[in-house]
PDB file of C-alpha atoms and ligand atoms in Angstrom:
ATOM      1  CA  MET A   1      39.045   7.750  18.524  1.00  0.00           C
ATOM      2  CA  SER A   2      35.303   7.510  19.530  1.00  0.00           C
ATOM      3  CA  LEU A   3      33.452  10.875  19.787  1.00  0.00           C
ATOM      4  CA  GLN A   4      30.458  11.010  21.929  1.00  0.00           C
ATOM      5  CA  LYS A   5      27.435  10.384  19.726  1.00  0.00           C
ATOM      6  CA  VAL A   6      25.668  13.593  18.543  1.00  0.00           C
ATOM      7  CA  THR A   7      22.426  14.115  19.835  1.00  0.00           C
ATOM      8  CA  THR A   8      18.946  16.194  18.848  1.00  0.00           C
ATOM      9  CA  LYS A   9      19.989  18.243  21.844  1.00  0.00           C
ATOM     10  CA  SER A  10      23.704  18.957  20.517  1.00  0.00           C
ATOM     11  CA  ILE A  11      22.216  19.777  16.905  1.00  0.00           C
ATOM     12  CA  ILE A  12      19.875  22.446  18.415  1.00  0.00           C
ATOM     13  CA  GLU A  13      23.183  23.817  20.733  1.00  0.00           C
ATOM     14  CA  LYS A  14      25.090  24.323  17.570  1.00  0.00           C
ATOM     15  CA  LYS A  15      22.479  26.824  16.355  1.00  0.00           C
ATOM     16  CA  LYS A  16      22.786  28.627  19.649  1.00  0.00           C
ATOM     17  CA  LYS A  17      26.763  28.717  19.507  1.00  0.00           C
ATOM     18  CA  GLY A  18      26.387  29.851  15.593  1.00  0.00           C
ATOM     19  CA  GLU A  19      28.126  26.781  14.450  1.00  0.00           C
ATOM     20  CA  LYS A  20      27.226  25.414  10.987  1.00  0.00           C
ATOM     21  CA  ILE A  21      25.602  21.902  11.023  1.00  0.00           C
ATOM     22  CA  VAL A  22      26.839  19.640   8.424  1.00  0.00           C
ATOM     23  CA  THR A  23      24.455  16.576   7.271  1.00  0.00           C
ATOM     24  CA  ILE A  24      24.305  14.363   4.162  1.00  0.00           C
ATOM     25  CA  THR A  25      22.257  11.263   3.142  1.00  0.00           C
ATOM     26  CA  SER A  26      23.463   7.809   3.131  1.00  0.00           C
ATOM     27  CA  TYR A  27      22.000   4.766   2.484  1.00  0.00           C
ATOM     28  CA  ASP A  28      24.389   1.692   3.019  1.00  0.00           C
ATOM     29  CA  TYR A  29      27.124   0.480   5.673  1.00  0.00           C
ATOM     30  CA  SER A  30      30.325   1.553   3.699  1.00  0.00           C
ATOM     31  CA  PHE A  31      29.344   5.036   2.908  1.00  0.00           C
ATOM     32  CA  ALA A  32      27.689   5.593   6.422  1.00  0.00           C
ATOM     33  CA  LYS A  33      31.114   4.898   7.804  1.00  0.00           C
ATOM     34  CA  LEU A  34      33.085   6.847   5.623  1.00  0.00           C
ATOM     35  CA  VAL A  35      30.561   9.767   6.401  1.00  0.00           C
ATOM     36  CA  ASP A  36      30.728   8.877  10.225  1.00  0.00           C
ATOM     37  CA  GLU A  37      34.689   8.855  10.086  1.00  0.00           C
ATOM     38  CA  SER A  38      34.407  12.519   8.626  1.00  0.00           C
ATOM     39  CA  ASN A  39      32.673  13.549  11.630  1.00  0.00           C
ATOM     40  CA  TYR A  40      29.373  14.804  10.464  1.00  0.00           C
ATOM     41  CA  ASP A  41      26.647  15.841  12.763  1.00  0.00           C
ATOM     42  CA  LEU A  42      23.743  14.044  11.145  1.00  0.00           C
ATOM     43  CA  ILE A  43      23.238  11.097   8.422  1.00  0.00           C
ATOM     44  CA  LEU A  44      19.646  11.054   6.828  1.00  0.00           C
ATOM     45  CA  VAL A  45      18.585   7.868   5.268  1.00  0.00           C
ATOM     46  CA  GLY A  46      16.477   9.783   2.680  1.00  0.00           C
ATOM     47  CA  ASP A  47      13.865   8.484   0.831  1.00  0.00           C
ATOM     48  CA  SER A  48      15.937   9.473  -2.165  1.00  0.00           C
ATOM     49  CA  LEU A  49      17.118   6.158  -1.837  1.00  0.00           C
ATOM     50  CA  SER A  50      14.158   5.217  -3.986  1.00  0.00           C
ATOM     51  CA  MET A  51      15.806   7.090  -7.033  1.00  0.00           C
ATOM     52  CA  VAL A  52      19.781   6.851  -6.296  1.00  0.00           C
ATOM     53  CA  MET A  53      19.706   3.375  -5.140  1.00  0.00           C
ATOM     54  CA  LEU A  54      17.035   1.744  -6.288  1.00  0.00           C
ATOM     55  CA  GLY A  55      16.278   3.402  -9.851  1.00  0.00           C
ATOM     56  CA  ASN A  56      12.611   4.629  -9.308  1.00  0.00           C
ATOM     57  CA  LYS A  57      11.642   7.715 -11.056  1.00  0.00           C
ATOM     58  CA  ASN A  58      10.824   9.443  -7.702  1.00  0.00           C
ATOM     59  CA  THR A  59      10.677   8.892  -4.177  1.00  0.00           C
ATOM     60  CA  LEU A  60       6.963   7.831  -4.015  1.00  0.00           C
ATOM     61  CA  SER A  61       8.008   4.005  -4.601  1.00  0.00           C
ATOM     62  CA  VAL A  62       9.943   3.308  -1.785  1.00  0.00           C
ATOM     63  CA  SER A  63       8.539   1.168   1.045  1.00  0.00           C
ATOM     64  CA  MET A  64       8.757   1.048   4.664  1.00  0.00           C
ATOM     65  CA  ASP A  65      10.306  -2.427   4.373  1.00  0.00           C
ATOM     66  CA  GLU A  66      13.029  -1.127   2.049  1.00  0.00           C
ATOM     67  CA  MET A  67      13.677   2.305   4.268  1.00  0.00           C
ATOM     68  CA  ILE A  68      14.381  -0.187   7.274  1.00  0.00           C
ATOM     69  CA  HIS A  69      16.456  -2.357   5.271  1.00  0.00           C
ATOM     70  CA  HIS A  70      18.638   0.465   4.184  1.00  0.00           C
ATOM     71  CA  THR A  71      18.365   2.257   7.950  1.00  0.00           C
ATOM     72  CA  LYS A  72      19.903  -1.003   9.563  1.00  0.00           C
ATOM     73  CA  ALA A  73      22.982  -1.065   7.235  1.00  0.00           C
ATOM     74  CA  VAL A  74      23.500   2.838   8.123  1.00  0.00           C
ATOM     75  CA  SER A  75      23.312   2.125  11.738  1.00  0.00           C
ATOM     76  CA  ARG A  76      25.857  -0.551  11.515  1.00  0.00           C
ATOM     77  CA  GLY A  77      28.498   1.773  10.097  1.00  0.00           C
ATOM     78  CA  VAL A  78      27.788   4.588  12.139  1.00  0.00           C
ATOM     79  CA  SER A  79      28.946   5.295  15.879  1.00  0.00           C
ATOM     80  CA  ASN A  80      28.919   9.139  16.036  1.00  0.00           C
ATOM     81  CA  SER A  81      26.541  11.081  13.925  1.00  0.00           C
ATOM     82  CA  LEU A  82      22.970  11.369  14.641  1.00  0.00           C
ATOM     83  CA  ILE A  83      20.956   8.954  12.412  1.00  0.00           C
ATOM     84  CA  VAL A  84      17.655  10.036  10.889  1.00  0.00           C
ATOM     85  CA  GLY A  85      15.074   7.718   8.949  1.00  0.00           C
ATOM     86  CA  ASP A  86      12.968   9.610   6.415  1.00  0.00           C
ATOM     87  CA  MET A  87       9.360   8.262   6.608  1.00  0.00           C
ATOM     88  CA  PRO A  88       8.346   7.281   3.209  1.00  0.00           C
ATOM     89  CA  PHE A  89       5.226   8.010   1.194  1.00  0.00           C
ATOM     90  CA  LEU A  90       1.969   6.967   2.892  1.00  0.00           C
ATOM     91  CA  SER A  91       3.736   5.644   5.966  1.00  0.00           C
ATOM     92  CA  TYR A  92       2.415   8.739   8.332  1.00  0.00           C
ATOM     93  CA  LYS A  93      -0.320  10.368   6.685  1.00  0.00           C
ATOM     94  CA  VAL A  94      -2.933   7.612   6.608  1.00  0.00           C
ATOM     95  CA  ASP A  95      -3.856   7.632  10.472  1.00  0.00           C
ATOM     96  CA  LEU A  96      -1.730   8.602  13.408  1.00  0.00           C
ATOM     97  CA  LYS A  97      -1.285   5.060  14.912  1.00  0.00           C
ATOM     98  CA  ASP A  98       0.290   3.829  11.740  1.00  0.00           C
ATOM     99  CA  ALA A  99       2.640   6.734  11.972  1.00  0.00           C
ATOM    100  CA  VAL A 100       3.761   6.371  15.203  1.00  0.00           C
ATOM    101  CA  LEU A 101       4.226   2.522  14.592  1.00  0.00           C
ATOM    102  CA  ASN A 102       6.132   3.336  11.582  1.00  0.00           C
ATOM    103  CA  ALA A 103       7.973   5.991  13.039  1.00  0.00           C
ATOM    104  CA  GLY A 104       8.936   3.517  15.777  1.00  0.00           C
ATOM    105  CA  ARG A 105      10.569   0.814  13.340  1.00  0.00           C
ATOM    106  CA  PHE A 106      12.973   3.236  12.371  1.00  0.00           C
ATOM    107  CA  ILE A 107      14.233   3.224  15.903  1.00  0.00           C
ATOM    108  CA  GLN A 108      13.414  -0.338  17.264  1.00  0.00           C
ATOM    109  CA  GLU A 109      14.369  -2.128  14.028  1.00  0.00           C
ATOM    110  CA  GLY A 110      16.490   0.568  12.085  1.00  0.00           C
ATOM    111  CA  GLY A 111      18.564   1.818  14.909  1.00  0.00           C
ATOM    112  CA  ALA A 112      17.803   5.374  13.980  1.00  0.00           C
ATOM    113  CA  GLU A 113      17.559   8.288  16.454  1.00  0.00           C
ATOM    114  CA  ALA A 114      14.896  10.210  14.842  1.00  0.00           C
ATOM    115  CA  VAL A 115      12.645  10.215  12.046  1.00  0.00           C
ATOM    116  CA  LYS A 116      11.905  13.143   9.328  1.00  0.00           C
ATOM    117  CA  VAL A 117       8.444  13.850   8.061  1.00  0.00           C
ATOM    118  CA  GLU A 118       7.658  16.252   5.041  1.00  0.00           C
ATOM    119  CA  GLY A 119       4.711  18.461   5.352  1.00  0.00           C
ATOM    120  CA  GLY A 120       3.665  22.152   7.207  1.00  0.00           C
ATOM    121  CA  THR A 121       0.842  22.997   9.773  1.00  0.00           C
ATOM    122  CA  GLU A 122      -1.359  19.945   8.248  1.00  0.00           C
ATOM    123  CA  ILE A 123       1.124  17.881   9.707  1.00  0.00           C
ATOM    124  CA  CYS A 124       1.611  18.921  13.197  1.00  0.00           C
ATOM    125  CA  PRO A 125      -1.106  16.482  14.844  1.00  0.00           C
ATOM    126  CA  THR A 126       0.994  13.580  13.556  1.00  0.00           C
ATOM    127  CA  ILE A 127       4.490  15.327  14.725  1.00  0.00           C
ATOM    128  CA  ASN A 128       2.894  15.631  18.159  1.00  0.00           C
ATOM    129  CA  ALA A 129       1.469  11.930  17.985  1.00  0.00           C
ATOM    130  CA  ILE A 130       5.253  10.893  17.303  1.00  0.00           C
ATOM    131  CA  ILE A 131       6.824  13.105  19.686  1.00  0.00           C
ATOM    132  CA  ASP A 132       4.128  11.539  22.453  1.00  0.00           C
ATOM    133  CA  ALA A 133       5.711   8.320  21.697  1.00  0.00           C
ATOM    134  CA  ASP A 134       9.464   9.733  22.822  1.00  0.00           C
ATOM    135  CA  ILE A 135      10.483   9.759  18.949  1.00  0.00           C
ATOM    136  CA  GLU A 136      12.466  12.734  17.986  1.00  0.00           C
ATOM    137  CA  VAL A 137      11.347  14.295  14.754  1.00  0.00           C
ATOM    138  CA  MET A 138      13.003  16.472  11.924  1.00  0.00           C
ATOM    139  CA  GLY A 139      10.467  18.759   9.802  1.00  0.00           C
ATOM    140  CA  HIS A 140      10.914  19.163   6.011  1.00  0.00           C
ATOM    141  CA  ILE A 141       9.113  22.009   3.822  1.00  0.00           C
ATOM    142  CA  GLY A 142       9.301  23.886   0.781  1.00  0.00           C
ATOM    143  CA  LEU A 143       9.812  21.500  -2.075  1.00  0.00           C
ATOM    144  CA  THR A 144       8.461  18.057  -0.443  1.00  0.00           C
ATOM    145  CA  PRO A 145       9.394  15.422  -3.118  1.00  0.00           C
ATOM    146  CA  GLN A 146       6.373  13.199  -1.856  1.00  0.00           C
ATOM    147  CA  LYS A 147       4.027  15.866  -3.266  1.00  0.00           C
ATOM    148  CA  ILE A 148       5.685  16.351  -6.713  1.00  0.00           C
ATOM    149  CA  TYR A 149       2.209  15.373  -8.527  1.00  0.00           C
ATOM    150  CA  HIS A 150       0.775  18.283  -6.682  1.00  0.00           C
ATOM    151  CA  TYR A 151       3.541  20.756  -7.780  1.00  0.00           C
ATOM    152  CA  GLY A 152       3.749  19.281 -11.282  1.00  0.00           C
ATOM    153  CA  GLY A 153       7.601  18.353 -10.877  1.00  0.00           C
ATOM    154  CA  PHE A 154      10.716  19.182  -8.606  1.00  0.00           C
ATOM    155  CA  LEU A 155       9.861  22.990  -8.785  1.00  0.00           C
ATOM    156  CA  VAL A 156      11.022  25.669  -6.569  1.00  0.00           C
ATOM    157  CA  GLN A 157       8.653  26.570  -4.015  1.00  0.00           C
ATOM    158  CA  GLY A 158       7.903  29.770  -1.701  1.00  0.00           C
ATOM    159  CA  LYS A 159       7.959  32.135  -4.855  1.00  0.00           C
ATOM    160  CA  SER A 160       4.922  34.211  -4.337  1.00  0.00           C
ATOM    161  CA  MET A 161       3.770  36.164  -1.136  1.00  0.00           C
ATOM    162  CA  GLU A 162       1.344  33.709  -0.062  1.00  0.00           C
ATOM    163  CA  ALA A 163       3.608  30.637  -0.529  1.00  0.00           C
ATOM    164  CA  ALA A 164       6.507  32.525   1.345  1.00  0.00           C
ATOM    165  CA  ARG A 165       3.809  33.553   4.132  1.00  0.00           C
ATOM    166  CA  LYS A 166       2.848  29.728   4.495  1.00  0.00           C
ATOM    167  CA  LEU A 167       6.333  28.612   4.397  1.00  0.00           C
ATOM    168  CA  ILE A 168       7.264  30.899   7.603  1.00  0.00           C
ATOM    169  CA  LEU A 169       4.049  30.371   9.486  1.00  0.00           C
ATOM    170  CA  ASP A 170       4.723  26.364   9.020  1.00  0.00           C
ATOM    171  CA  ALA A 171       8.152  26.528  10.366  1.00  0.00           C
ATOM    172  CA  LYS A 172       6.862  28.382  13.442  1.00  0.00           C
ATOM    173  CA  ASN A 173       4.273  25.730  13.705  1.00  0.00           C
ATOM    174  CA  LEU A 174       6.638  22.901  13.101  1.00  0.00           C
ATOM    175  CA  GLU A 175       8.871  24.645  16.077  1.00  0.00           C
ATOM    176  CA  LYS A 176       6.045  24.685  18.449  1.00  0.00           C
ATOM    177  CA  ALA A 177       5.076  21.179  17.714  1.00  0.00           C
ATOM    178  CA  GLY A 178       8.521  20.087  19.008  1.00  0.00           C
ATOM    179  CA  VAL A 179      10.489  19.163  15.815  1.00  0.00           C
ATOM    180  CA  PHE A 180      14.402  19.313  16.486  1.00  0.00           C
ATOM    181  CA  SER A 181      15.201  21.035  13.180  1.00  0.00           C
ATOM    182  CA  ILE A 182      13.442  21.573   9.702  1.00  0.00           C
ATOM    183  CA  VAL A 183      14.715  20.762   6.293  1.00  0.00           C
ATOM    184  CA  LEU A 184      14.432  23.669   3.779  1.00  0.00           C
ATOM    185  CA  GLU A 185      14.303  22.326   0.250  1.00  0.00           C
ATOM    186  CA  SER A 186      14.422  24.431  -2.860  1.00  0.00           C
ATOM    187  CA  ILE A 187      13.018  27.916  -1.613  1.00  0.00           C
ATOM    188  CA  PRO A 188      14.375  31.299  -2.302  1.00  0.00           C
ATOM    189  CA  TRP A 189      17.340  32.108   0.087  1.00  0.00           C
ATOM    190  CA  GLN A 190      15.884  35.210   0.966  1.00  0.00           C
ATOM    191  CA  ILE A 191      12.592  33.223   2.507  1.00  0.00           C
ATOM    192  CA  ALA A 192      15.203  30.667   4.046  1.00  0.00           C
ATOM    193  CA  LYS A 193      16.963  33.329   5.604  1.00  0.00           C
ATOM    194  CA  LEU A 194      13.544  34.728   7.179  1.00  0.00           C
ATOM    195  CA  ILE A 195      12.835  31.499   8.520  1.00  0.00           C
ATOM    196  CA  THR A 196      16.194  30.742   9.855  1.00  0.00           C
ATOM    197  CA  GLU A 197      15.976  34.013  11.696  1.00  0.00           C
ATOM    198  CA  THR A 198      12.658  33.528  13.107  1.00  0.00           C
ATOM    199  CA  ILE A 199      12.758  29.896  14.552  1.00  0.00           C
ATOM    200  CA  SER A 200      15.228  29.051  17.252  1.00  0.00           C
ATOM    201  CA  ILE A 201      15.646  25.486  16.234  1.00  0.00           C
ATOM    202  CA  PRO A 202      18.212  24.683  13.111  1.00  0.00           C
ATOM    203  CA  THR A 203      17.153  25.113   9.429  1.00  0.00           C
ATOM    204  CA  ILE A 204      19.168  22.651   7.279  1.00  0.00           C
ATOM    205  CA  GLY A 205      18.879  23.918   3.596  1.00  0.00           C
ATOM    206  CA  ILE A 206      18.963  21.916   0.211  1.00  0.00           C
ATOM    207  CA  GLY A 207      18.646  24.411  -2.503  1.00  0.00           C
ATOM    208  CA  ALA A 208      17.792  26.872   0.146  1.00  0.00           C
ATOM    209  CA  GLY A 209      20.819  29.158   0.078  1.00  0.00           C
ATOM    210  CA  PRO A 210      23.670  29.995   2.406  1.00  0.00           C
ATOM    211  CA  PHE A 211      21.794  31.551   5.172  1.00  0.00           C
ATOM    212  CA  CYS A 212      20.617  28.253   6.737  1.00  0.00           C
ATOM    213  CA  ASP A 213      21.719  26.775   9.944  1.00  0.00           C
ATOM    214  CA  GLY A 214      23.228  23.546   8.267  1.00  0.00           C
ATOM    215  CA  GLN A 215      23.025  21.924   5.116  1.00  0.00           C
ATOM    216  CA  ILE A 216      22.154  18.727   3.697  1.00  0.00           C
ATOM    217  CA  LEU A 217      23.270  17.009   0.025  1.00  0.00           C
ATOM    218  CA  VAL A 218      22.162  13.892  -1.401  1.00  0.00           C
ATOM    219  CA  ILE A 219      25.521  11.873  -1.086  1.00  0.00           C
ATOM    220  CA  HIS A 220      25.155  10.339  -4.698  1.00  0.00           C
ATOM    221  CA  ASP A 221      24.691  13.498  -6.136  1.00  0.00           C
ATOM    222  CA  MET A 222      27.337  15.627  -4.770  1.00  0.00           C
ATOM    223  CA  LEU A 223      30.053  12.708  -5.366  1.00  0.00           C
ATOM    224  CA  GLY A 224      28.721  12.735  -9.024  1.00  0.00           C
ATOM    225  CA  ILE A 225      27.539   9.174  -8.994  1.00  0.00           C
ATOM    226  CA  PHE A 226      23.993   9.996  -9.724  1.00  0.00           C
ATOM    227  CA  THR A 227      23.715  12.279 -12.777  1.00  0.00           C
ATOM    228  CA  ASP A 228      20.276  11.686 -14.109  1.00  0.00           C
ATOM    229  CA  PHE A 229      19.604  15.476 -13.439  1.00  0.00           C
ATOM    230  CA  LYS A 230      21.328  18.325 -11.662  1.00  0.00           C
ATOM    231  CA  PRO A 231      19.455  20.893 -10.008  1.00  0.00           C
ATOM    232  CA  LYS A 232      20.858  24.234  -9.759  1.00  0.00           C
ATOM    233  CA  PHE A 233      21.834  24.247  -6.305  1.00  0.00           C
ATOM    234  CA  LEU A 234      23.756  21.155  -6.600  1.00  0.00           C
ATOM    235  CA  LYS A 235      27.676  21.182  -6.358  1.00  0.00           C
ATOM    236  CA  TYR A 236      29.823  18.093  -7.266  1.00  0.00           C
ATOM    237  CA  TYR A 237      32.701  17.557  -4.798  1.00  0.00           C
ATOM    238  CA  GLY A 238      33.968  14.772  -6.853  1.00  0.00           C
ATOM    239  CA  ASN A 239      33.708  12.590  -9.929  1.00  0.00           C
ATOM    240  CA  VAL A 240      33.351   9.550  -8.250  1.00  0.00           C
ATOM    241  CA  GLY A 241      30.957   8.199 -11.152  1.00  0.00           C
ATOM    242  CA  GLN A 242      34.105   8.639 -13.134  1.00  0.00           C
ATOM    243  CA  ALA A 243      36.179   7.289 -11.108  1.00  0.00           C
ATOM    244  CA  ILE A 244      34.237   4.265 -10.921  1.00  0.00           C
ATOM    245  CA  ARG A 245      34.008   3.800 -14.813  1.00  0.00           C
ATOM    246  CA  ASP A 246      37.791   4.189 -14.875  1.00  0.00           C
ATOM    247  CA  ALA A 247      38.419   1.466 -12.473  1.00  0.00           C
ATOM    248  CA  LEU A 248      35.764  -0.802 -14.161  1.00  0.00           C
ATOM    249  CA  SER A 249      37.451  -0.204 -17.276  1.00  0.00           C
ATOM    250  CA  GLU A 250      40.948  -0.954 -16.070  1.00  0.00           C
ATOM    251  CA  TYR A 251      39.879  -4.250 -14.507  1.00  0.00           C
ATOM    252  CA  LYS A 252      38.371  -5.466 -17.642  1.00  0.00           C
ATOM    253  CA  LYS A 253      41.166  -4.646 -19.795  1.00  0.00           C
ATOM    254  CA  GLU A 254      43.434  -6.520 -17.288  1.00  0.00           C
ATOM    255  CA  VAL A 255      41.357  -9.680 -16.890  1.00  0.00           C
ATOM    256  CA  ILE A 256      41.067  -9.899 -20.644  1.00  0.00           C
ATOM    257  CA  GLU A 257      44.777  -9.332 -21.485  1.00  0.00           C
ATOM    258  CA  GLY A 258      45.544 -11.654 -18.565  1.00  0.00           C
ATOM    259  CA  SER A 259      47.354  -9.265 -16.300  1.00  0.00           C
ATOM    260  CA  TYR A 260      45.121  -9.413 -13.448  1.00  0.00           C
ATOM    261  CA  PRO A 261      45.253 -11.302 -11.337  1.00  0.00           C
ATOM    262  CA  ASP A 262      49.289 -12.094 -11.473  1.00  0.00           C
ATOM    263  CA  ILE A 263      51.127 -14.132  -8.703  1.00  0.00           C
ATOM    264  CA  ASP A 264      51.345 -11.208  -6.211  1.00  0.00           C
ATOM    265  CA  HIS A 265      47.555 -11.060  -6.058  1.00  0.00           C
ATOM    266  CA  SER A 266      47.088 -15.159  -5.759  1.00  0.00           C
ATOM    267  CA  TYR A 267      47.199 -17.633  -2.816  1.00  0.00           C
ATOM    268  CA  GLU A 268      50.414 -20.102  -2.997  1.00  0.00           C
ATOM    269  CA  TYR A 269      50.385 -23.998  -2.231  1.00  0.00           C
ATOM    270  CA  LEU A 270      53.078 -24.775   0.405  1.00  0.00           C
ATOM    271  CA  ASP A 271      56.178 -25.993  -1.956  1.00  0.00           C
ATOM    272  CA  GLN A 272      56.669 -28.927   0.127  1.00  0.00           C
ATOM    273  CA  GLY A 273      53.150 -30.504  -0.433  1.00  0.00           C
ATOM    274  CA  LEU A 274      52.901 -29.640  -4.038  1.00  0.00           C
ATOM    275  CA  ASP A 275      54.734 -32.527  -5.293  1.00  0.00           C
ATOM    276  CA  ASP A 276      52.187 -34.966  -3.308  1.00  0.00           C
ATOM    277  CA  VAL A 277      49.309 -32.988  -5.491  1.00  0.00           C
ATOM    278  CA  LYS A 278      51.065 -33.601  -8.826  1.00  0.00           C
ATOM    279  CA  THR A 279      52.104 -37.020  -8.239  1.00  0.00           C
ATOM    280  CA  TRP A 280      48.534 -37.919  -7.126  1.00  0.00           C
ATOM    281  CA  TYR A 281      47.052 -35.789  -9.914  1.00  0.00           C
ATOM    282  CA  GLU A 282      48.975 -37.674 -12.777  1.00  0.00           C
ATOM    283  CA  SER A 283      48.093 -41.103 -11.595  1.00  0.00           C
ATOM    284  CA  ALA A 284      44.594 -40.787 -10.662  1.00  0.00           C
ATOM    285  CA  ASP A 285      41.363 -41.959 -12.363  1.00  0.00           C
ATOM    286  CA  LEU A 286      39.670 -38.301 -12.051  1.00  0.00           C
ATOM    287  CA  ASP A 287      36.238 -39.661 -13.231  1.00  0.00           C
ATOM    288  CA  GLU A 288      36.176 -42.495 -11.041  1.00  0.00           C
ATOM    289  CA  GLU A 289      37.490 -40.274  -7.908  1.00  0.00           C
ATOM    290  CA  ALA A 290      34.799 -37.518  -8.800  1.00  0.00           C
ATOM    291  CA  ARG A 291      31.874 -40.240  -9.178  1.00  0.00           C
ATOM    292  CA  GLU A 292      32.871 -41.739  -5.729  1.00  0.00           C
ATOM    293  CA  LEU A 293      32.797 -38.363  -3.978  1.00  0.00           C
ATOM    294  CA  ARG A 294      29.279 -37.542  -5.432  1.00  0.00           C
ATOM    295  CA  LYS A 295      28.171 -41.187  -4.866  1.00  0.00           C
ATOM    296  CA  HIS A 296      26.212 -40.405  -1.757  1.00  0.00           C
ATOM    297  CA  LEU A 297      24.202 -37.594  -3.449  1.00  0.00           C
ATOM    298  CA  GLU A 298      22.796 -39.799  -6.259  1.00  0.00           C
TER     299      GLU A 298
HETATM  300  O1  KIV B 301      15.385  11.937   0.820  1.00  0.00           O
HETATM  301  C1  KIV B 301      16.134  12.659   0.817  1.00  0.00           C
HETATM  302  O2  KIV B 301      17.427  12.657   0.405  1.00  0.00           O
HETATM  303  C2  KIV B 301      15.661  14.253   1.668  1.00  0.00           C
HETATM  304  C3  KIV B 301      17.033  15.195   1.548  1.00  0.00           C
HETATM  305  C4  KIV B 301      16.934  15.666   0.019  1.00  0.00           C
HETATM  306  C5  KIV B 301      16.380  16.155   2.505  1.00  0.00           C
HETATM  307  O3  KIV B 301      14.560  14.273   1.758  1.00  0.00           O
END
């Protein structure tokens, strides 16, 4: 059954109604289709794909072209959830024109309905420019992974009076700039709660405690597929990594022992024609006939 596609307006409405917003990342057709069939509100094509799909050590290495490639795949699998494309490192902080054009690529080429940018008050002029081009924007404050070399690693943010104050004021300024929601990443739950109470647009937490209006997780993390490291907030909702290992080892075993494929998993040649094949096979000069077949290639 096809539901009406989720919009940025319906995401904001959910906060007003006190309904939780459930979101997750996806990076390809098959995963996105499963998420969409589970009626999630929003799918983020996160730049986390740099790590979980491409094996880079952080999110800084992923390019615009790679992000668009994955966004296209996701949008082919989605008919209900809102799709947000994550603007990668250097795609929106060099100049405003680039920012708008790159944001536009997510919509025009990728099939997304909105983009996400990392940053606080300092990113507001960029958000204004993107929104002026009729593109919906999601904010992202707290631990913004494109800035890890500034933080010195994937570290919890907002732990001092000054840092907490900045986060709350940043959230207010992002709301004023017109974002439809804000991701709060790796900040103390008390500060996330204050932000959530302060602004009228939804907060989407990841490592920001239970009082956000919604939650997001990286799908490969929560399924136990990407296990290179486990932040405190991460809960495994499955051990798909182990399920994959088990399946791979069973398939390998059956191929080696010859039990896969059996006849039930094979195609049948129609009985009445098989005798003709056997008669030809037994009398033919295979080398000569093969040479004849490739003659025009020589
Ligand atoms: O890239 C990503 O997956 C993200 C989420 C963690 C919010 O930005």
